[in-house]
mmCIF file of C-alpha atoms and ligand atoms in Angstrom:
data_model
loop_
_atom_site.group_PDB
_atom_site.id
_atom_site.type_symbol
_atom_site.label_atom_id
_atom_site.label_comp_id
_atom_site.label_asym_id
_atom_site.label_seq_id
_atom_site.Cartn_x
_atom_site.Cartn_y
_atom_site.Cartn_z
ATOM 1 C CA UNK A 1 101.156 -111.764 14.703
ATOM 2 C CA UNK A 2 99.685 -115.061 14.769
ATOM 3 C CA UNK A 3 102.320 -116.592 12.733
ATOM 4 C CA UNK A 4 105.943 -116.545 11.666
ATOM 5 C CA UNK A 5 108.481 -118.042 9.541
ATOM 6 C CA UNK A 6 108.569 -120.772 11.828
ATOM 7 C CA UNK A 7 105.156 -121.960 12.252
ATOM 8 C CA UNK A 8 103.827 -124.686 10.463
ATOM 9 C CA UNK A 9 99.909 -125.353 9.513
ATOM 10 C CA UNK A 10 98.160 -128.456 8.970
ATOM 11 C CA UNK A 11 96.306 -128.242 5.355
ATOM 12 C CA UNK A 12 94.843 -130.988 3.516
ATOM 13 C CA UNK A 13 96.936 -133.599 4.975
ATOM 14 C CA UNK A 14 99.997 -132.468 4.714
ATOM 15 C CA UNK A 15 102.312 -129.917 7.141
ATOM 16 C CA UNK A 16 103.451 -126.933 5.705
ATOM 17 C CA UNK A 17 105.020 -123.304 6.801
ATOM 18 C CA UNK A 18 102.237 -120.920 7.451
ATOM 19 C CA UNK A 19 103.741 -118.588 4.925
ATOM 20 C CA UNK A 20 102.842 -120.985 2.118
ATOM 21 C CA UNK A 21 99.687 -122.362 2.963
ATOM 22 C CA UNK A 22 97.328 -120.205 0.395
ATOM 23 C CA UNK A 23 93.912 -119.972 -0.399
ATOM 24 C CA UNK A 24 92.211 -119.819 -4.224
ATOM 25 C CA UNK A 25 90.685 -116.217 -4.439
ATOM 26 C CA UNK A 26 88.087 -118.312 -6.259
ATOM 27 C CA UNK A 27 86.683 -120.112 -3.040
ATOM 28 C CA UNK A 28 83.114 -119.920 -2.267
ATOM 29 C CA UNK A 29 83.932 -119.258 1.274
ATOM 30 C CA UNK A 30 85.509 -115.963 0.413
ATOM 31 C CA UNK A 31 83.174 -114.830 -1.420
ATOM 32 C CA UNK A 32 79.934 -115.924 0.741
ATOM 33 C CA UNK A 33 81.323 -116.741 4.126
ATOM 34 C CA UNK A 34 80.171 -120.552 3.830
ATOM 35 C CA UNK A 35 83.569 -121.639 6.125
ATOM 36 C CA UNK A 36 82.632 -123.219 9.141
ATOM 37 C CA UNK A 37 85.281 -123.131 12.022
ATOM 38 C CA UNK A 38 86.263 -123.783 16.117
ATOM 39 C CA UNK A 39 88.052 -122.038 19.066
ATOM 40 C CA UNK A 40 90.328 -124.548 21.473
ATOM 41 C CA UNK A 41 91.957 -123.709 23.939
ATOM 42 C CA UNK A 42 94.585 -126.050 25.315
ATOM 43 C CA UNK A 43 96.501 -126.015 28.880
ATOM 44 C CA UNK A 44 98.746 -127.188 30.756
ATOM 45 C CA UNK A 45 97.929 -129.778 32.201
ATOM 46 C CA UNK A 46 100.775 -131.673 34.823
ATOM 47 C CA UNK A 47 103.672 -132.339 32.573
ATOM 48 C CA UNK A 48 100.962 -132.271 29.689
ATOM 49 C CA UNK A 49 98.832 -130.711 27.248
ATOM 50 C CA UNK A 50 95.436 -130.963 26.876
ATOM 51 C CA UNK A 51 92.709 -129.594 24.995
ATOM 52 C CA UNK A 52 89.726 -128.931 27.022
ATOM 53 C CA UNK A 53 86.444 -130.560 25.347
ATOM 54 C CA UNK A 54 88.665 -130.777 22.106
ATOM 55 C CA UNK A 55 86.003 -133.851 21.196
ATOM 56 C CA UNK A 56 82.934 -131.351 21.395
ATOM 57 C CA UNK A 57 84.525 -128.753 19.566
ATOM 58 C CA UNK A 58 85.302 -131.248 16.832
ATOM 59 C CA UNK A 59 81.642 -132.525 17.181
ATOM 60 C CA UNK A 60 80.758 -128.976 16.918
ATOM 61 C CA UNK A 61 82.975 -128.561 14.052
ATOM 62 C CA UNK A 62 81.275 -131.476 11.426
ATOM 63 C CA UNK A 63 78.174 -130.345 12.450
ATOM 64 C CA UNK A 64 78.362 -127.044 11.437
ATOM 65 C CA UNK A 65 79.866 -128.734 8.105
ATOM 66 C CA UNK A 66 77.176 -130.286 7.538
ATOM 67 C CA UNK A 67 74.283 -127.871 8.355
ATOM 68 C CA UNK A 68 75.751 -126.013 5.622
ATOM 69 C CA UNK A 69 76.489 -128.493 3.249
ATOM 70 C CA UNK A 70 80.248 -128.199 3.256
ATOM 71 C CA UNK A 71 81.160 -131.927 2.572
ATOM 72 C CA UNK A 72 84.050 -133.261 5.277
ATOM 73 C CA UNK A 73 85.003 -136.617 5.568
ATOM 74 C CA UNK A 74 87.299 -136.941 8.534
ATOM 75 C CA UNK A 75 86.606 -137.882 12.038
ATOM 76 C CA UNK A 76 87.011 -136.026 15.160
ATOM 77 C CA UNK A 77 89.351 -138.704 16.285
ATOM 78 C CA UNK A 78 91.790 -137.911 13.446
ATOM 79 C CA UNK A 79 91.087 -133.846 14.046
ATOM 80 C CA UNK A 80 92.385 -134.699 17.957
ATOM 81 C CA UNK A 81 95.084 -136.822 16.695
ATOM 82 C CA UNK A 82 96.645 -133.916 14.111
ATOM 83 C CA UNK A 83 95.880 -131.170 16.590
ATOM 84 C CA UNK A 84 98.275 -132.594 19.119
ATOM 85 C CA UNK A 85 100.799 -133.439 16.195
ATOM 86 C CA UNK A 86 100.017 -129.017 15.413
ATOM 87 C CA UNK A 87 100.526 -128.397 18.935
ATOM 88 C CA UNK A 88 103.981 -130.415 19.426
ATOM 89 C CA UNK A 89 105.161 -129.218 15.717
ATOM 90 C CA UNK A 90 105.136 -126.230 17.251
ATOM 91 C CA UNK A 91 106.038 -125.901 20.623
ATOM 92 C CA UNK A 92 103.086 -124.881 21.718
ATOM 93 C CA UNK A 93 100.986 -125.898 25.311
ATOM 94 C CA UNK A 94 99.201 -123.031 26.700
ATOM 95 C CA UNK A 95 97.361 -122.526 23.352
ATOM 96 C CA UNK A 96 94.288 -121.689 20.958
ATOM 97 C CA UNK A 97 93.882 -124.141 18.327
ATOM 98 C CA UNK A 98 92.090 -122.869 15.161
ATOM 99 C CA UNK A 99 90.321 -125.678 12.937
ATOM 100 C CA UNK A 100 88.990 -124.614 9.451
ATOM 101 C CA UNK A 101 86.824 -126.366 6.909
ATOM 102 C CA UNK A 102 86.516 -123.907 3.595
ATOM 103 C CA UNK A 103 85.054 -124.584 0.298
ATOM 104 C CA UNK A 104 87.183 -125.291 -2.900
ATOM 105 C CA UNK A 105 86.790 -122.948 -5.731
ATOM 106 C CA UNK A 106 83.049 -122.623 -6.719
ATOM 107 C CA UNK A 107 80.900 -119.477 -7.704
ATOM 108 C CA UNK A 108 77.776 -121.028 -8.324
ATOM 109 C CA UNK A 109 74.924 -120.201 -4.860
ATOM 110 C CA UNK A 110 74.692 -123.884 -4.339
ATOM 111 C CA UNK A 111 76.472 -126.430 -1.058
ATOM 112 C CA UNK A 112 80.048 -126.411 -2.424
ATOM 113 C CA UNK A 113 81.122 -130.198 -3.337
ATOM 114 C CA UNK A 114 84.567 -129.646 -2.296
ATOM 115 C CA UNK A 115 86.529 -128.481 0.719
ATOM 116 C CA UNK A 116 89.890 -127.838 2.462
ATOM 117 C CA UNK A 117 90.854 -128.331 6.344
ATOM 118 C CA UNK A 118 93.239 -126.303 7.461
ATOM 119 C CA UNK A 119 94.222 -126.031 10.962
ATOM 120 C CA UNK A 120 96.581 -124.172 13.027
ATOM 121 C CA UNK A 121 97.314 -122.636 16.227
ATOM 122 C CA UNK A 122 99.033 -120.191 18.135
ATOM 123 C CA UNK A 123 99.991 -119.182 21.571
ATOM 124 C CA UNK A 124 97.485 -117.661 23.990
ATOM 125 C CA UNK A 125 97.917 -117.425 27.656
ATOM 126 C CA UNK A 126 94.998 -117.807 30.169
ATOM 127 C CA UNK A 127 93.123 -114.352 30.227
ATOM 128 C CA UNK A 128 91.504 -114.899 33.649
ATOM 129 C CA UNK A 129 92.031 -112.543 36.192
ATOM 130 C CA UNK A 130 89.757 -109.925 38.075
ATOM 131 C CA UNK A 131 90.099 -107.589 35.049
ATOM 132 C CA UNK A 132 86.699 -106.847 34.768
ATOM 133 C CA UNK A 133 84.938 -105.898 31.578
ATOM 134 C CA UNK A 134 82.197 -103.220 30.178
ATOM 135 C CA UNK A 135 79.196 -103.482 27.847
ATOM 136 C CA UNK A 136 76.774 -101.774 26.303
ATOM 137 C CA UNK A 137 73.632 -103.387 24.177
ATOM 138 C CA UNK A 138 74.424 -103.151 20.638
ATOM 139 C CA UNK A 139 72.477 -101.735 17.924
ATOM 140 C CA UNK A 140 73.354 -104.660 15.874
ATOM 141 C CA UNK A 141 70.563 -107.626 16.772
ATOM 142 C CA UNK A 142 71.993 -111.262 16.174
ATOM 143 C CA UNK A 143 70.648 -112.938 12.852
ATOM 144 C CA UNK A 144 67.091 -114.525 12.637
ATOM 145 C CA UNK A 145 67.401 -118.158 13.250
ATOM 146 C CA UNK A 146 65.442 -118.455 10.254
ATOM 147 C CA UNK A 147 67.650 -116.541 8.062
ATOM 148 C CA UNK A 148 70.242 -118.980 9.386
ATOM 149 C CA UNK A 149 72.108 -122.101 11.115
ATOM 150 C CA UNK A 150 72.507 -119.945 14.069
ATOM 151 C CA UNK A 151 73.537 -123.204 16.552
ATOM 152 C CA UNK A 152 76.595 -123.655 14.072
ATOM 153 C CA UNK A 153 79.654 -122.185 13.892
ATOM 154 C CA UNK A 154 80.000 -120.737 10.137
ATOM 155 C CA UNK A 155 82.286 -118.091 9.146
ATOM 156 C CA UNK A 156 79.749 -115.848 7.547
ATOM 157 C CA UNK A 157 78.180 -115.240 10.852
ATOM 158 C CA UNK A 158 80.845 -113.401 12.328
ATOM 159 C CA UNK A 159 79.660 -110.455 10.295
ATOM 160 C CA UNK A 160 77.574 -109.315 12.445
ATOM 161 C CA UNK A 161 79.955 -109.937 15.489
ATOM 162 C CA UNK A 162 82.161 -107.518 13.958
ATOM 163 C CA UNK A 163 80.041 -104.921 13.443
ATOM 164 C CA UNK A 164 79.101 -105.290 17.032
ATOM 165 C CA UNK A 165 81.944 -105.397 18.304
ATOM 166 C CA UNK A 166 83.218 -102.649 16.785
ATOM 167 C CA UNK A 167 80.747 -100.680 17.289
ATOM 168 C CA UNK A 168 80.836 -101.409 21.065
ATOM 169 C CA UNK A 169 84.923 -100.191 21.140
ATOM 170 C CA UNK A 170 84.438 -97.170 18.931
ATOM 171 C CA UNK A 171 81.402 -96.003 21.668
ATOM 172 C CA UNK A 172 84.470 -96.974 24.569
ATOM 173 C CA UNK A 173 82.960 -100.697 26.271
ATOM 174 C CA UNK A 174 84.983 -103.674 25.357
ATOM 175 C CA UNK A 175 82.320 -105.442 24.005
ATOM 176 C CA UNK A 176 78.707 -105.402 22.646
ATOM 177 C CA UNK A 177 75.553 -107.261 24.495
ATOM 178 C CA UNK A 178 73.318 -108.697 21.066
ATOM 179 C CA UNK A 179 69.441 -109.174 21.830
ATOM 180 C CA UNK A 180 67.542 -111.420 19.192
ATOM 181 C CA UNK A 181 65.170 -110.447 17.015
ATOM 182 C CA UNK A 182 62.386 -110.287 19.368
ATOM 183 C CA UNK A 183 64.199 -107.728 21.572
ATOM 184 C CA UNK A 184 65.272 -109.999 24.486
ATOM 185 C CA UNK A 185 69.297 -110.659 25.650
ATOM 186 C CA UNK A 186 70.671 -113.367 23.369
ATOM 187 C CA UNK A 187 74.566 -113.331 24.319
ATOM 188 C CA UNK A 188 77.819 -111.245 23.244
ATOM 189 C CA UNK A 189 79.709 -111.002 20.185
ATOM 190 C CA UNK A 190 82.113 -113.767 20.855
ATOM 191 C CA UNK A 191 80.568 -115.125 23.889
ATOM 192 C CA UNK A 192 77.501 -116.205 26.075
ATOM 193 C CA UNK A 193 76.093 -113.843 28.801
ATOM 194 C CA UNK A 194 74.990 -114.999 32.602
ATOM 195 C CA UNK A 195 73.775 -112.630 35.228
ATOM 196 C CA UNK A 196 72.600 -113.391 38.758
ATOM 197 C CA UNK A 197 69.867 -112.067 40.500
ATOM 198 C CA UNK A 198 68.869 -113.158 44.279
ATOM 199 C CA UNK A 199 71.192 -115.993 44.549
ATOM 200 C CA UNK A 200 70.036 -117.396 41.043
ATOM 201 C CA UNK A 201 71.386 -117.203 37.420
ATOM 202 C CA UNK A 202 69.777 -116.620 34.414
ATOM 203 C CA UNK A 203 71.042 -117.200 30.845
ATOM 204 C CA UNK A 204 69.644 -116.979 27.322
ATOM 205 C CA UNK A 205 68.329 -120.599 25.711
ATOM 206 C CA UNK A 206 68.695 -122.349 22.918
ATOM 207 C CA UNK A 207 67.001 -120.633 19.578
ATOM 208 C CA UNK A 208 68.790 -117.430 18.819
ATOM 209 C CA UNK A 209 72.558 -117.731 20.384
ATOM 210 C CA UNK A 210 75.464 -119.969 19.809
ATOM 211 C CA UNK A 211 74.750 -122.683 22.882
ATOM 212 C CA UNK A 212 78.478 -122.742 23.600
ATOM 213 C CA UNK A 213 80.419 -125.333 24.834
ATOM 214 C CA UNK A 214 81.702 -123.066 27.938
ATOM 215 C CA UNK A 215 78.009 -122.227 28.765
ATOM 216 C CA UNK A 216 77.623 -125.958 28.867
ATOM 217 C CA UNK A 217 80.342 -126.030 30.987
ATOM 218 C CA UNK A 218 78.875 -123.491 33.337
ATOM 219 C CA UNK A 219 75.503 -125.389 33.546
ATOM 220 C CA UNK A 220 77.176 -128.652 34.494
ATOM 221 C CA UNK A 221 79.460 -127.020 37.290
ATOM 222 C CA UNK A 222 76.095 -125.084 38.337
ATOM 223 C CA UNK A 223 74.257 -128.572 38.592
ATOM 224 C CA UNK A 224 77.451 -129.974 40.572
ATOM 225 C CA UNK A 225 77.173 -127.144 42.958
ATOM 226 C CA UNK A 226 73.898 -126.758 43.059
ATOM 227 C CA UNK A 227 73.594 -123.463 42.041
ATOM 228 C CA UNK A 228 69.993 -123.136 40.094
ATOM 229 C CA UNK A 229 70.310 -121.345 36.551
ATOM 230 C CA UNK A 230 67.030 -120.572 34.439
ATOM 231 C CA UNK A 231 67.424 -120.757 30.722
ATOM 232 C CA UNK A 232 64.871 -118.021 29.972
ATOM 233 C CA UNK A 233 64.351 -114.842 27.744
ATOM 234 C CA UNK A 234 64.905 -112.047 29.745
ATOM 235 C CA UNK A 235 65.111 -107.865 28.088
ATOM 236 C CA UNK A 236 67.903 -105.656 28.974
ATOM 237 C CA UNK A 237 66.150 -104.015 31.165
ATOM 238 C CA UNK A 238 66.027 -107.018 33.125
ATOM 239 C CA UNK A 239 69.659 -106.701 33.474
ATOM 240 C CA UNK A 240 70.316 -103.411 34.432
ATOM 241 C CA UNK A 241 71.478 -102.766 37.987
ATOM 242 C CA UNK A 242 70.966 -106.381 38.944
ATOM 243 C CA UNK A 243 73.802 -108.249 41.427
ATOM 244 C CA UNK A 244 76.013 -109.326 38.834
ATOM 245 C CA UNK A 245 76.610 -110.833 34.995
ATOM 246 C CA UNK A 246 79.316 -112.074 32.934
ATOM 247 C CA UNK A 247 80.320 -113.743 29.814
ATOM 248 C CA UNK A 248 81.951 -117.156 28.734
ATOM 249 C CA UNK A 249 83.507 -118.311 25.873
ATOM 250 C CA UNK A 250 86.380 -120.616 25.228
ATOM 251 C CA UNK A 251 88.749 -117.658 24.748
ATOM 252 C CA UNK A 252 86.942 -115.496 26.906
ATOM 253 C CA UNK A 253 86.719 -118.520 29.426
ATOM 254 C CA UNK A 254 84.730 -116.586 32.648
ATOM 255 C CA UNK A 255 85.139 -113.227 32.679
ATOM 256 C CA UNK A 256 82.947 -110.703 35.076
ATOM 257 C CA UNK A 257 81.391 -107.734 33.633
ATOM 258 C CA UNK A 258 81.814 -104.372 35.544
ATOM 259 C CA UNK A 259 78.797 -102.161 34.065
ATOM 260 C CA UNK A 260 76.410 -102.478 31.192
ATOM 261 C CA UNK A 261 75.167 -98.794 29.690
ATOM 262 C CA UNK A 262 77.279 -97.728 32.095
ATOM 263 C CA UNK A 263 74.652 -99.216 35.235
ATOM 264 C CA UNK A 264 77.166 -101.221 37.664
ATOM 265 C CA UNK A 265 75.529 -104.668 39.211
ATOM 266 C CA UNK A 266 75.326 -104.421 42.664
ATOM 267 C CA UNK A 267 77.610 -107.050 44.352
ATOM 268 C CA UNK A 268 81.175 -106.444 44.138
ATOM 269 C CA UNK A 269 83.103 -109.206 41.561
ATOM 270 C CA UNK A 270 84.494 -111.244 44.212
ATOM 271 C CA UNK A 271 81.270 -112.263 45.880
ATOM 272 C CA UNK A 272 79.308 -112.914 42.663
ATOM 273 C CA UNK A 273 78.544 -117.004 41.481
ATOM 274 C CA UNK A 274 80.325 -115.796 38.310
ATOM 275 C CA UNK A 275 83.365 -115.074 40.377
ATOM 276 C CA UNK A 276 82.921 -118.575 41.968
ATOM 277 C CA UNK A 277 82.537 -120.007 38.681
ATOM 278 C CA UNK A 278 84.890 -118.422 37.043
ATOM 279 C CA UNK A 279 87.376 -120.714 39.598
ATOM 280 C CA UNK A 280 85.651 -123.747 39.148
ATOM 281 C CA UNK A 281 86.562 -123.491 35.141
ATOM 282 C CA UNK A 282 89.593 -122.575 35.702
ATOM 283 C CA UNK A 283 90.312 -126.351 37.880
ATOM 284 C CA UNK A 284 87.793 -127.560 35.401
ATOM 285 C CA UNK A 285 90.159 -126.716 32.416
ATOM 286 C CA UNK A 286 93.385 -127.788 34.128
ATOM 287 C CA UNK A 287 91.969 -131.086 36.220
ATOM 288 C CA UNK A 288 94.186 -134.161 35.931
ATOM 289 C CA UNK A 289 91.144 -136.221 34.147
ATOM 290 C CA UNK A 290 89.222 -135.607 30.846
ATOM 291 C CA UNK A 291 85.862 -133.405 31.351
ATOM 292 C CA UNK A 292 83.158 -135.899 32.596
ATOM 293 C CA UNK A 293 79.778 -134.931 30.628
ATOM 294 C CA UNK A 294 76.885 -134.418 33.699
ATOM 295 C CA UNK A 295 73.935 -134.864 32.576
ATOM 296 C CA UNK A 296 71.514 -132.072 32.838
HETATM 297 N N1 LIG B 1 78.585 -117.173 21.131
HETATM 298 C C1 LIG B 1 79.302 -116.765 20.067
HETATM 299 C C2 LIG B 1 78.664 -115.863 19.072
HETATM 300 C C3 LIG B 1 80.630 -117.177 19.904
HETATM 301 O O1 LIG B 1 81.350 -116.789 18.852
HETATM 302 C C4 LIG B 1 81.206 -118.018 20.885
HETATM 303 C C5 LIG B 1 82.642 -118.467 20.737
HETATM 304 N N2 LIG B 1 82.701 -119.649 19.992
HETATM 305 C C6 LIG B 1 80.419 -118.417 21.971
HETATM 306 C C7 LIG B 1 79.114 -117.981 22.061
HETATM 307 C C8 LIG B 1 80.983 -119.336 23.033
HETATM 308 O O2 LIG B 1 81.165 -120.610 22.480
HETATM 309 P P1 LIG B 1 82.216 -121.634 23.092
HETATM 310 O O3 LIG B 1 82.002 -121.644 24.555
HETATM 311 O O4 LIG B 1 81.863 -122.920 22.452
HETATM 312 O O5 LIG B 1 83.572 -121.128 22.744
#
């Protein structure tokens, strides 16, 4: 349960208890999925909390407002501001913060001119560990970039990760690979796909995936220590029984992936890059000082 009678959300300016913050059943966004939305994590951080790259995500977040035409007036200053306010209201350090801009009632197939922001959170340990994870490539491609804002973060979207990932458990792997409409590797349901061959890695670009703000993450650390990555379009087949992949996400931060098909990569988890990586995010997210922006 992600809530109780306890918890208390942040809607519309004003702090309420979870159990009575309600949505009209005529909003556009529930009918057509024009919500737009972000995934924080926060940690602790010395005797604090922190979010990590809570500025981009709220970047991210008006964006993807925007590039749908979901009016939002607020600033990403004020969004950090209330989700520390959310975070102490609640007791909560070690944390996933979940911002939400949704459209007012509207039926009409037009940009809505109204919206809500609700935000809330709940608590969500660190998932890292050497639990390794297995894919398969889904049947399910992710949308055309024409057919969509697909570098924004909208709600309507995650109808296809759904029916991915589902697909992916009811088949037995954990999660579903997505290639783009042209038949390359464009990233997972819920999170962007690496693998390394000969001592380099190689990752989907820009175009048909969600550039997250991990795999930005990942490309800075990879400058830092000098670690070459190639932002190319690779196909599957590419992948299969190469030295080793994984995924990154903010919830799924760096996770290694075991097999994909069922073909296992070659080097054993612990003396992958990922594996290396998957460290260096992990002081990344808990270092003393904010995240320093490298430029690529
Ligand atoms: N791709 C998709 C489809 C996602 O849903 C996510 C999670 N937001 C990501 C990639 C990773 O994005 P981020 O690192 O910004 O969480």
């Amino acid at each position: 349960m992600y809530f109780d009678s306890t918890t208390i959300v942040y809607l519309d300016g004003q702090w309420i208890p979870a159990q009575e913050a309600h949505a009209s059943v005529y909003d556009q966004t529930l009918h057509y999925g024009t919500g737009v939305f972000e995934g924080i994590r926060s940690y602790q951080v010395g005797d604090r909390t922190r979010m990590f790259r809570g500025t981009d995500h709220y970047r991210r977040l008006i964006y993807s407002a925007q590039s749908i035409g979901l009016p939002y007036h607020g600033t990403v200053e004020d969004l950090e501001i209330i989700s520390y306010e959310l975070l102490e209201k609640n007791d909560l350090t070690e944390a996933y913060i979940r911002p939400f801009i949704y459209s007012a009632p509207m039926m009409s197939l037009s940009f809505p001119t109204a919206s809500h922001i609700a935000i809330c959170a709940w608590s969500w340990k660190k998932l890292l560990g050497d639990k390794l994870t297995n894919l398969c490539i889904s049947p399910y491609c992710r949308p055309h970039p024409r057919s969509c804002r697909i570098e924004a973060k909208v709600s309507g979207h995650y109808v296809n990760s759904i029916l991915a990932a589902t697909d992916a458990r009811a088949k037995g792997y954990d999660d579903a690979l997505q290639l783009d409409v042209e038949g390359n590797v464009a990233e997972c349901s819920g999170a962007n796909f690496f693998f390394e061959k000969e001592g380099i890695l190689y990752t989907a670009p820009p175009g048909h995936i969600l550039p997250g703000i991990t795999r930005d993450t990942i490309l800075q650390l990879c400058k830092h220590m000098g670690i070459q990555v190639r932002q190319e379009f690779f196909t599957s087949e590419e992948v299969f029984q190469t030295d080793g992949a994984f995924l990154v996400g903010t919830a799924a931060e760096v996770t290694g992936i075991n097999s994909l098909n069922d073909h296992a990569f070659t080097l054993p988890w612990q003396e992958t890059l990922g594996y290396l990586l998957q460290k260096e995010y992990e002081t990344a997210t808990h270092q003393e000082d904010d995240w320093k922006v490298i430029s690529l």
